Coordinates of C-alpha atoms in Angstrom, one line a residue:
M1 CA 31.7 14.3 -13.7
A2 CA 28.8 12.5 -15.3
L3 CA 25.5 12.6 -13.5
Y4 CA 23.3 10.3 -15.7
L5 CA 25.5 8.3 -17.9
N6 CA 27.7 5.5 -16.6
T7 CA 27.9 6.6 -13.0
N8 CA 28.8 4.4 -10.1
A9 CA 25.9 5.6 -7.9
S10 CA 23.7 2.6 -8.5
C11 CA 26.6 0.2 -7.6
K12 CA 27.3 2.1 -4.3
D13 CA 23.6 2.2 -3.4
F14 CA 23.1 -1.5 -4.1
Q15 CA 26.2 -2.3 -2.1
M16 CA 24.8 -0.5 0.9
L17 CA 21.5 -2.3 0.4
C18 CA 23.2 -5.7 0.3
S19 CA 25.0 -4.8 3.6
S20 CA 21.7 -4.2 5.4
R21 CA 20.7 -6.7 8.1
Y22 CA 17.3 -6.9 6.5
F23 CA 18.3 -7.3 2.9
V24 CA 16.0 -9.5 0.8
D25 CA 17.3 -10.9 -2.5
K26 CA 15.0 -9.8 -5.3
S27 CA 17.7 -10.4 -8.0
A28 CA 15.6 -13.1 -9.8
I29 CA 13.7 -10.3 -11.4
I30 CA 16.8 -9.6 -13.6
E31 CA 16.4 -12.9 -15.4
K32 CA 12.9 -11.9 -16.5
I33 CA 14.1 -8.5 -17.6
N34 CA 17.0 -10.0 -19.5
E35 CA 14.5 -11.7 -21.7
R36 CA 13.3 -8.3 -23.0
I37 CA 16.7 -6.8 -23.9
K38 CA 17.0 -5.9 -27.6
T39 CA 13.5 -7.1 -28.4
K40 CA 10.2 -5.4 -29.3
N41 CA 9.2 -5.9 -25.6
R42 CA 12.2 -3.9 -24.2
F43 CA 10.0 -1.1 -22.9
L44 CA 8.9 -1.8 -19.3
C45 CA 6.9 0.4 -16.9
I46 CA 6.4 -1.0 -13.4
T47 CA 4.2 1.1 -11.1
R48 CA 3.8 0.6 -7.4
P49 CA 2.9 2.7 -4.4
R50 CA 5.7 4.7 -2.8
R51 CA 8.1 2.7 -0.6
F52 CA 7.3 -0.6 -2.2
G53 CA 10.9 -1.4 -3.3
K54 CA 10.9 0.3 -6.7
T55 CA 14.1 2.3 -6.1
S56 CA 15.9 -0.7 -4.6
V57 CA 15.3 -2.6 -7.8
L58 CA 16.4 0.4 -9.9
H59 CA 19.7 0.5 -8.0
M60 CA 20.2 -3.3 -8.5
L61 CA 19.5 -3.0 -12.2
G62 CA 22.0 -0.1 -12.6
A63 CA 24.6 -2.1 -10.7
Y64 CA 24.0 -5.2 -12.8
Y65 CA 23.9 -3.7 -16.3
G66 CA 26.3 -0.8 -15.9
K67 CA 29.9 -0.8 -17.3
A68 CA 31.0 1.9 -14.9
C69 CA 31.4 -0.1 -11.8
P70 CA 32.0 -3.9 -12.1
C71 CA 29.8 -5.5 -9.4
R72 CA 30.2 -9.3 -10.0
E73 CA 31.2 -9.8 -6.4
L74 CA 27.8 -8.5 -5.3
F75 CA 25.8 -10.7 -7.6
D76 CA 27.7 -14.0 -7.5
S77 CA 26.0 -15.1 -4.3
L78 CA 22.5 -13.9 -5.3
D79 CA 19.7 -15.8 -7.0
I80 CA 20.4 -14.3 -10.5
S81 CA 23.8 -16.0 -10.5
R82 CA 22.0 -19.3 -11.1
S83 CA 20.5 -18.0 -14.4
R84 CA 22.1 -19.2 -17.6
D85 CA 22.2 -15.7 -19.0
Y86 CA 23.7 -14.2 -15.8
P87 CA 27.2 -13.5 -17.2
V88 CA 25.9 -12.5 -20.7
H89 CA 24.5 -9.1 -19.6
L90 CA 26.5 -8.5 -16.4
N91 CA 28.2 -5.0 -16.6
Q92 CA 27.9 -5.0 -20.4
Y93 CA 25.9 -1.8 -21.1
H94 CA 26.1 1.9 -21.1
V95 CA 23.5 2.9 -18.5
I96 CA 21.6 6.2 -18.5
S97 CA 19.9 6.5 -15.1
F98 CA 17.9 9.4 -13.8
S99 CA 14.9 10.4 -11.8
L100 CA 12.3 12.8 -13.1
N101 CA 11.7 14.3 -9.7
E102 CA 14.5 16.7 -10.1
L103 CA 13.3 20.3 -10.3
P104 CA 15.6 22.9 -11.8
G105 CA 17.6 25.0 -9.3
R106 CA 16.6 28.2 -11.1
G107 CA 13.2 28.9 -12.6
N108 CA 10.0 26.9 -12.3
S109 CA 8.8 26.7 -15.8
Y110 CA 8.2 23.5 -17.8
E111 CA 10.9 24.7 -20.2
D112 CA 13.4 24.9 -17.3
Y113 CA 12.4 21.5 -16.1
I114 CA 13.0 19.8 -19.5
A115 CA 16.1 21.8 -20.2
H116 CA 17.6 20.6 -17.0
F117 CA 17.5 16.9 -18.1
D118 CA 18.4 17.6 -21.7
T119 CA 21.4 19.7 -20.7
V120 CA 22.8 17.3 -18.1
L121 CA 22.4 14.2 -20.4
R122 CA 23.9 16.1 -23.4
S123 CA 26.9 17.1 -21.3
D124 CA 27.4 13.6 -20.1
I125 CA 27.4 12.2 -23.6
L126 CA 29.8 14.8 -24.9
E127 CA 32.2 14.1 -22.0
A128 CA 32.1 10.4 -22.8
Y129 CA 32.3 10.9 -26.6
P130 CA 34.4 14.0 -27.1
Q131 CA 34.6 13.2 -30.8
L132 CA 31.0 14.3 -31.1
G133 CA 31.7 17.8 -30.1
N134 CA 30.9 19.2 -33.5
T135 CA 27.5 17.5 -33.5
G136 CA 26.5 18.8 -30.0
T137 CA 24.0 21.3 -31.4
G138 CA 21.7 18.6 -32.8
S139 CA 18.8 17.0 -30.9
L140 CA 19.4 14.7 -28.0
P141 CA 18.2 11.6 -29.9
D142 CA 20.5 12.5 -32.8
L143 CA 23.4 12.8 -30.4
L144 CA 22.7 9.4 -28.8
A145 CA 22.3 7.8 -32.2
A146 CA 25.7 9.3 -33.3
T147 CA 27.5 7.4 -30.5
G148 CA 26.8 4.1 -32.4
D149 CA 26.3 2.4 -29.0
E150 CA 23.3 0.9 -27.3
F151 CA 22.1 2.1 -23.9
V152 CA 20.0 0.8 -21.0
F153 CA 17.7 3.5 -19.7
I154 CA 16.6 3.4 -16.1
I155 CA 14.0 6.1 -15.3
D156 CA 12.6 6.7 -11.9
E157 CA 9.5 8.7 -11.0
W158 CA 8.4 9.1 -14.6
D159 CA 5.0 10.4 -13.3
Y160 CA 6.4 13.1 -11.0
I161 CA 4.7 16.1 -12.8
F162 CA 1.4 14.2 -12.9
S163 CA 1.4 13.1 -9.2
H164 CA 2.5 16.5 -8.1
E165 CA 0.2 18.4 -10.5
L166 CA 3.0 20.4 -12.1
Y167 CA 2.8 22.1 -15.5
P168 CA -0.7 20.8 -16.3
E169 CA -0.7 22.6 -19.6
H170 CA 2.5 20.9 -20.7
Q171 CA 1.9 17.3 -19.5
R172 CA 1.1 16.2 -23.1
D173 CA 4.3 17.9 -24.2
F174 CA 6.2 15.9 -21.6
L175 CA 4.8 12.6 -22.9
E176 CA 5.9 13.7 -26.4
Y177 CA 9.4 14.4 -25.0
L178 CA 9.8 10.9 -23.7
R179 CA 8.3 9.4 -26.8
N180 CA 10.8 11.3 -29.0
L181 CA 13.7 10.2 -26.8
L182 CA 12.8 6.6 -26.5
K183 CA 10.3 5.2 -29.0
D184 CA 11.7 3.3 -32.0
R185 CA 15.2 4.3 -31.1
P186 CA 17.8 1.6 -32.0
Y187 CA 20.1 3.0 -29.3
A188 CA 17.6 1.9 -26.6
A189 CA 18.5 -1.7 -25.8
L190 CA 16.2 -1.6 -22.7
V191 CA 14.0 1.0 -21.1
Y192 CA 13.0 0.3 -17.5
M193 CA 10.7 2.9 -16.1
T194 CA 8.9 3.2 -12.8
G195 CA 6.6 5.4 -10.8
V196 CA 3.3 5.3 -8.9
L197 CA 0.9 6.2 -11.7
P198 CA 0.5 4.0 -14.8
V199 CA 1.5 5.5 -18.1
Q200 CA -1.4 7.3 -19.7
K201 CA -2.0 4.6 -22.3
Y202 CA -5.8 4.6 -21.8
S203 CA -6.2 7.9 -23.5
T204 CA -6.5 8.0 -27.3
G205 CA -3.2 8.7 -29.0
S206 CA -0.9 8.2 -26.0
A207 CA 2.7 8.9 -26.8
L208 CA 4.0 6.0 -24.7
N209 CA 2.0 3.1 -25.8
M210 CA 5.1 1.1 -26.6
F211 CA 5.4 0.3 -22.8
D212 CA 4.3 -3.0 -21.3
E213 CA 2.7 -1.9 -18.0
Y214 CA 2.7 -3.8 -14.8
T215 CA 0.6 -2.3 -12.0
M216 CA -1.0 -3.1 -8.6
L217 CA -4.1 -4.1 -10.5
H218 CA -2.6 -6.1 -13.4
D219 CA 0.7 -7.9 -12.9
A220 CA 1.2 -11.6 -13.0
V221 CA 4.9 -11.4 -13.9
F222 CA 6.7 -9.1 -11.5
D223 CA 4.3 -8.9 -8.5
S224 CA 6.4 -10.9 -6.0
Y225 CA 9.4 -8.6 -6.5
F226 CA 7.8 -5.6 -5.0
G227 CA 6.9 -6.0 -1.4
F228 CA 7.9 -8.9 0.8
T229 CA 6.4 -12.4 0.5
E230 CA 5.3 -14.3 3.6
Q231 CA 8.3 -16.6 3.4
E232 CA 10.6 -13.5 3.2
V233 CA 8.9 -12.0 6.2
Q234 CA 9.4 -15.2 8.2
M235 CA 13.1 -15.2 7.2
L236 CA 13.5 -11.5 8.3
C237 CA 11.8 -12.1 11.6
A238 CA 14.3 -14.9 12.3
R239 CA 17.1 -12.3 12.3
Q240 CA 15.8 -10.7 15.4
E241 CA 14.0 -11.7 18.6
R242 CA 11.5 -9.0 19.5
L243 CA 8.8 -9.3 16.8
K244 CA 6.9 -12.4 15.7
P245 CA 5.6 -13.0 12.2
D246 CA 2.0 -12.8 13.4
E247 CA 2.6 -9.2 14.7
I248 CA 4.2 -8.2 11.4
S249 CA 1.3 -9.8 9.5
E250 CA -1.3 -7.9 11.5
W251 CA 0.2 -4.6 10.8
Y252 CA 1.6 -4.8 7.3
D253 CA 0.1 -7.8 5.4
G254 CA -3.0 -7.5 3.3
Y255 CA -1.9 -7.1 -0.3
A256 CA -2.0 -10.0 -2.7
A257 CA 0.0 -11.2 -5.7
D258 CA -1.9 -12.3 -8.8
D259 CA -1.9 -15.9 -7.6
G260 CA -3.3 -14.9 -4.2
S261 CA -0.1 -15.2 -2.2
R262 CA 0.4 -12.6 0.4
I263 CA 2.4 -9.4 -0.1
Y264 CA 3.6 -7.2 2.8
N265 CA 4.5 -3.5 2.8
P266 CA 8.3 -3.7 2.7
R267 CA 9.3 -0.3 4.2
S268 CA 7.1 -0.8 7.3
V269 CA 8.3 -4.3 7.8
V270 CA 12.0 -3.3 7.8
L271 CA 11.4 -0.3 10.1
A272 CA 9.4 -2.3 12.5
L273 CA 12.1 -4.9 12.7
M274 CA 14.8 -2.3 13.1
N275 CA 12.9 -0.5 15.9
G276 CA 11.7 -3.6 17.6
R277 CA 8.0 -2.4 17.5
C278 CA 5.2 -2.2 15.0
G279 CA 3.7 1.1 14.2
S280 CA 2.5 3.4 11.4
Y281 CA 5.8 3.9 9.4
W282 CA 4.7 3.9 5.8
T283 CA 1.8 6.3 6.5
R284 CA 4.2 8.9 7.9
T285 CA 6.2 9.1 4.7
G286 CA 3.7 11.1 2.5
R287 CA 0.3 12.7 2.4
M288 CA -1.7 10.2 4.4
D289 CA -4.7 12.4 4.1
E290 CA -4.8 10.7 0.7
V291 CA -7.5 8.4 2.0
L292 CA -9.9 11.3 2.6
F293 CA -8.5 13.0 -0.5
F294 CA -10.0 10.3 -2.8
L295 CA -13.1 9.6 -0.7
K296 CA -14.2 13.2 -0.7
Y297 CA -15.0 13.1 -4.4
N298 CA -17.9 10.7 -3.8
I299 CA -18.4 10.3 -0.1
G300 CA -22.1 9.6 -0.4
A301 CA -21.6 6.6 -2.7
V302 CA -18.6 5.1 -0.9
R303 CA -19.7 5.7 2.7
D304 CA -21.3 2.3 3.1
D305 CA -18.4 0.6 1.5
V306 CA -16.0 2.2 3.9
I307 CA -18.2 1.1 6.9
K308 CA -18.0 -2.5 5.6
M309 CA -14.3 -2.4 5.0
V310 CA -13.6 -0.9 8.4
N311 CA -15.6 -3.8 9.8
R312 CA -13.3 -6.1 7.8
M313 CA -16.0 -7.0 5.3
P314 CA -14.7 -7.0 1.7
V315 CA -16.6 -5.1 -0.9
R316 CA -17.2 -6.9 -4.2
M317 CA -16.6 -4.7 -7.3
E318 CA -15.1 -5.4 -10.7
I319 CA -12.4 -2.9 -11.5
S320 CA -11.0 -3.2 -15.0
E321 CA -8.7 -0.3 -15.5
E322 CA -6.2 1.7 -13.5
Y323 CA -6.5 5.3 -12.6
S324 CA -4.4 6.9 -15.4
A325 CA -2.0 9.8 -15.1
G326 CA -3.4 13.0 -16.4
Q327 CA -7.0 12.1 -15.8
K328 CA -9.5 14.5 -14.3
P329 CA -10.3 13.8 -10.6
P330 CA -12.0 10.4 -10.2
A331 CA -15.7 10.7 -11.1
D332 CA -17.3 7.5 -9.7
R333 CA -16.7 4.6 -7.4
E334 CA -14.6 2.6 -9.8
E335 CA -12.2 5.5 -10.6
I336 CA -11.9 6.3 -6.9
Y337 CA -11.1 2.8 -5.9
A338 CA -8.8 2.3 -8.9
A339 CA -6.8 5.3 -7.7
M340 CA -6.7 4.1 -4.2
I341 CA -5.5 0.6 -5.3
G342 CA -2.7 2.3 -7.3
Y343 CA -1.6 4.3 -4.3
G344 CA -1.7 1.2 -2.1
L345 CA -4.5 2.5 0.1
L346 CA -6.7 -0.5 -0.7
A347 CA -6.0 -4.1 -1.6
Y348 CA -7.8 -5.8 -4.5
H349 CA -7.9 -9.4 -5.4
D350 CA -10.4 -11.7 -7.1
G351 CA -13.0 -8.9 -7.4
E352 CA -12.8 -7.9 -3.7
L353 CA -11.7 -4.6 -2.2
S354 CA -10.4 -4.5 1.4
I355 CA -8.4 -2.4 3.8
P356 CA -5.0 -4.2 3.7
N357 CA -3.8 -4.0 7.3
R358 CA -3.8 -2.2 10.6
E359 CA -1.6 0.5 9.4
L360 CA -4.1 1.6 6.8
M361 CA -7.1 0.8 9.0
L362 CA -6.0 3.6 11.3
E363 CA -6.1 6.0 8.4
F364 CA -9.6 4.9 7.3
Q365 CA -10.8 5.3 10.9
K366 CA -9.4 8.8 10.9
A367 CA -11.1 9.6 7.6
L368 CA -14.5 8.5 9.0
K369 CA -14.3 11.3 11.5
D370 CA -14.3 14.0 8.8
E371 CA -17.3 16.2 8.5
G372 CA -17.8 15.1 5.0
F373 CA -19.1 11.8 6.3
G374 CA -22.0 13.6 8.0
Y375 CA -23.9 11.5 10.5
V376 CA -21.3 8.8 10.4
A377 CA -18.7 11.3 11.6
Q378 CA -20.9 12.1 14.6
L379 CA -21.4 8.5 15.4
V380 CA -17.6 7.9 15.3
R381 CA -17.0 10.9 17.6
N382 CA -19.5 9.5 20.0
S383 CA -17.7 6.2 20.1
E384 CA -15.5 7.4 23.0
K385 CA -18.6 7.8 25.1
V386 CA -19.8 4.3 24.2
L387 CA -16.5 2.8 25.4
D388 CA -16.7 4.8 28.6
A389 CA -20.2 3.6 29.3
A390 CA -19.1 0.0 28.7
L391 CA -16.2 0.3 31.1
Q392 CA -18.5 1.8 33.7
Q393 CA -20.9 -1.1 33.1
K394 CA -23.7 1.3 32.1
A395 CA -25.6 -1.1 29.9
E396 CA -28.6 1.2 29.3
T397 CA -26.3 4.0 28.0
V398 CA -24.6 1.6 25.6
V399 CA -28.1 0.6 24.4
A400 CA -29.1 4.2 23.8
Y401 CA -26.1 4.7 21.6
L402 CA -26.7 1.5 19.6
H403 CA -30.3 2.6 19.2
D404 CA -29.2 5.9 17.9
I405 CA -26.9 4.3 15.3
H406 CA -29.7 1.9 14.3
N407 CA -32.0 4.8 13.6
S408 CA -29.6 6.5 11.3
E409 CA -30.4 6.8 7.6
I410 CA -27.4 4.6 6.6
P411 CA -28.7 1.6 4.7
I412 CA -26.0 -0.8 5.8
L413 CA -26.9 -0.1 9.4
Q414 CA -30.5 -1.2 8.9
Y415 CA -29.6 -4.7 10.0
N416 CA -31.5 -7.9 10.5
D417 CA -28.6 -10.3 11.3
E418 CA -25.5 -10.6 13.4
N419 CA -23.2 -9.6 10.5
S420 CA -25.0 -6.2 10.2
L421 CA -25.1 -5.9 13.9
S422 CA -21.3 -6.2 14.0
C423 CA -21.0 -3.2 11.7
V424 CA -23.0 -1.1 14.2
V425 CA -20.9 -2.3 17.1
T426 CA -17.7 -1.6 15.1
L427 CA -18.8 2.0 14.6
A428 CA -20.0 2.3 18.2
F429 CA -16.7 1.2 19.6
L430 CA -14.4 2.6 16.9
S431 CA -12.4 4.9 19.3
A432 CA -11.7 1.8 21.4
R433 CA -9.0 1.0 18.9
N434 CA -6.9 3.8 20.4
K435 CA -6.8 2.0 23.8
Y436 CA -7.3 -1.6 22.7
R437 CA -6.3 -4.1 20.1
M438 CA -9.7 -5.2 18.8
E439 CA -10.1 -8.6 17.2
R440 CA -13.2 -9.9 15.4
E441 CA -14.3 -13.5 15.5
E442 CA -11.1 -14.7 17.1
K443 CA -10.5 -18.3 18.2
S444 CA -10.5 -18.3 22.0
G445 CA -11.3 -21.1 24.4
K446 CA -13.7 -23.5 22.8
G447 CA -15.0 -21.3 20.0
F448 CA -14.9 -17.9 18.3
A449 CA -15.7 -14.8 20.2
D450 CA -17.3 -12.0 18.1
F451 CA -15.0 -9.3 19.5
I452 CA -12.1 -9.4 22.0
F453 CA -10.6 -6.1 23.2
Y454 CA -7.0 -6.5 24.3
P455 CA -5.8 -3.6 26.5
K456 CA -2.7 -1.8 25.3
R457 CA -1.8 -0.7 28.8
E458 CA -1.4 -2.6 32.0
G459 CA -4.3 -2.2 34.4
W460 CA -7.0 -1.6 31.8
P461 CA -9.8 -4.3 31.7
G462 CA -10.1 -6.6 28.8
I463 CA -13.5 -6.8 27.1
I464 CA -15.2 -9.8 25.4
L465 CA -18.3 -8.8 23.4
E466 CA -20.8 -11.3 22.0
L467 CA -23.7 -10.5 19.6
K468 CA -27.1 -12.2 19.3
A469 CA -30.0 -11.5 17.0
D470 CA -33.4 -12.5 18.3
S471 CA -32.0 -13.8 21.5
T472 CA -31.0 -12.3 24.8
P473 CA -27.8 -10.6 26.1
E474 CA -27.8 -13.1 29.0
A475 CA -27.6 -15.9 26.4
A476 CA -24.6 -14.1 24.8
I477 CA -22.8 -13.9 28.2
R478 CA -23.6 -17.5 28.9
Q479 CA -22.0 -18.5 25.7
I480 CA -18.9 -16.4 26.6
K481 CA -18.6 -18.3 29.8
E482 CA -19.4 -21.8 28.6
R483 CA -17.0 -21.6 25.7
E484 CA -14.3 -20.0 27.9
Y485 CA -13.6 -17.1 25.6
A486 CA -11.8 -15.3 28.5
Q487 CA -8.9 -17.8 28.5
K488 CA -6.9 -16.0 25.9
L489 CA -7.1 -12.7 27.7
K490 CA -6.1 -14.4 30.9
R491 CA -3.1 -16.0 29.2
E492 CA -1.9 -12.6 28.3
G493 CA -2.0 -11.5 31.9
V494 CA -5.3 -9.5 31.8
S495 CA -6.7 -9.9 35.3
R496 CA -10.0 -7.9 35.0
I497 CA -12.3 -8.8 32.1
L498 CA -15.7 -7.4 31.2
L499 CA -18.2 -9.6 29.5
V500 CA -20.6 -7.7 27.2
G501 CA -23.7 -9.3 25.7
I502 CA -25.7 -7.4 23.1
S503 CA -28.9 -8.6 21.4
Y504 CA -31.3 -7.1 18.9
D505 CA -34.9 -8.0 18.5
T506 CA -35.7 -7.8 14.8
A507 CA -39.4 -7.8 15.4
R508 CA -39.5 -5.1 18.1
K509 CA -36.5 -3.2 16.7
E510 CA -35.0 -3.1 20.2
H511 CA -31.5 -3.6 21.6
R512 CA -30.6 -5.1 25.0
C513 CA -27.3 -5.2 26.7
S514 CA -25.8 -6.9 29.7
I515 CA -22.4 -6.2 31.2
Q516 CA -20.7 -8.4 33.8
E517 CA -17.3 -8.6 35.3
D518 CA -15.8 -12.0 34.8
A519 CA -14.1 -12.4 38.2
A520 CA -16.8 -10.9 40.4
G521 CA -19.8 -11.7 38.3
T522 CA -21.4 -8.3 39.0
A523 CA -24.1 -7.4 36.6
G524 CA -24.7 -4.0 34.9
D525 CA -27.9 -4.5 33.0

């Protein structure tokens, strides 16, 4: 039975996908791919982070193009059916579909790895074209050419040996293998290839420079087909009653298409809707020490950037090229961030880097606790004590911790305005995110509160924190009361609310803090 050539696996997989309660129709991508068939632009490589819908599109393409399993009934109700060329290419091709993540059952050498694919595909061809039995000893490209037919190649995880650091001494040989199989071959009517890492086209003499690449950094053509758009998320939320679009947005939004429209992490959205609760789903599916893995190469240079991004302040930086497969470890900030963008760990749009959403924010907070971050790690570990002091209304203890952070040798924390002060407060209260949903500059009452802490458990007090430079903590608390910032917490059933005012005198380099309980009005300064 064939494993790679003209199988019905894609049709079955796509049929299951269409039957899902949270299926999203991405079939319009087929119209754009149809434009490439049998042209010089028939080589496509689309790279995205894991779990961003790459495999679902692969199954859809295999079902649409493949002769083995007619699937018209699946596509007639989808967006692609409205395309003029819809019937022209539907189930008209021999499809060769395989994933390069398959390791040989016996042996671990590169030769065994390549021989596995070569042997399986050769066997499939000879089974489908028994008349070629006498030519079976020739090369695989010669065997494919001898069929006289055209093929659609669908290749998943092209970068597996790069991303998993396998066979480093043979990685160039692997690129040559793919080049020999695909480049300038008349039998290749279309080659659609996907993975996480871009093709190594930025190195001189790359074997696969015939591919048009579309990546997280550069894609104005296919970007909306990988990940969910805001409209699609609203549609999915309407299919259930437990989660609202705002909750999904907070956890999984944060990426952007080329035109600036919002893109959501698709796997996490679907699992949240299925389970009826938001959580860290995508980050559980792989090495989520990847955040620290990349930052460790240049922690000193990126430390201030991370502090800004954790504080939801974007970092401006022009990044021109992707992190290419086969490169040495990233050597500078641009290469580190290019790699993190490619893996989906950072969002990048219009020259600004940011942490996409709450799911990733939790990973960055975890990374800040690593010893490699030196004094920052100690500050983060102390943040539990800062929260405890605030809850116990020990204002002087809070001041002491803030003073300690201010005296650090971290340039971004040498602040003179409220924006910089907010970075200090974010670090000081970082561990509060384990017990609270922390929101910055949120509309509440008659204005915007600097920080609102929403308790995750019943019985915990809510916290409203207001910052003032060259003023007094009493003025900060007065603003909280006058503008009725507590109303939003009260509407959510929080009965006990602490009001925290923090000020910093830029001339004297001194902090002051006042803590009051909203209901009783007791002071703790």
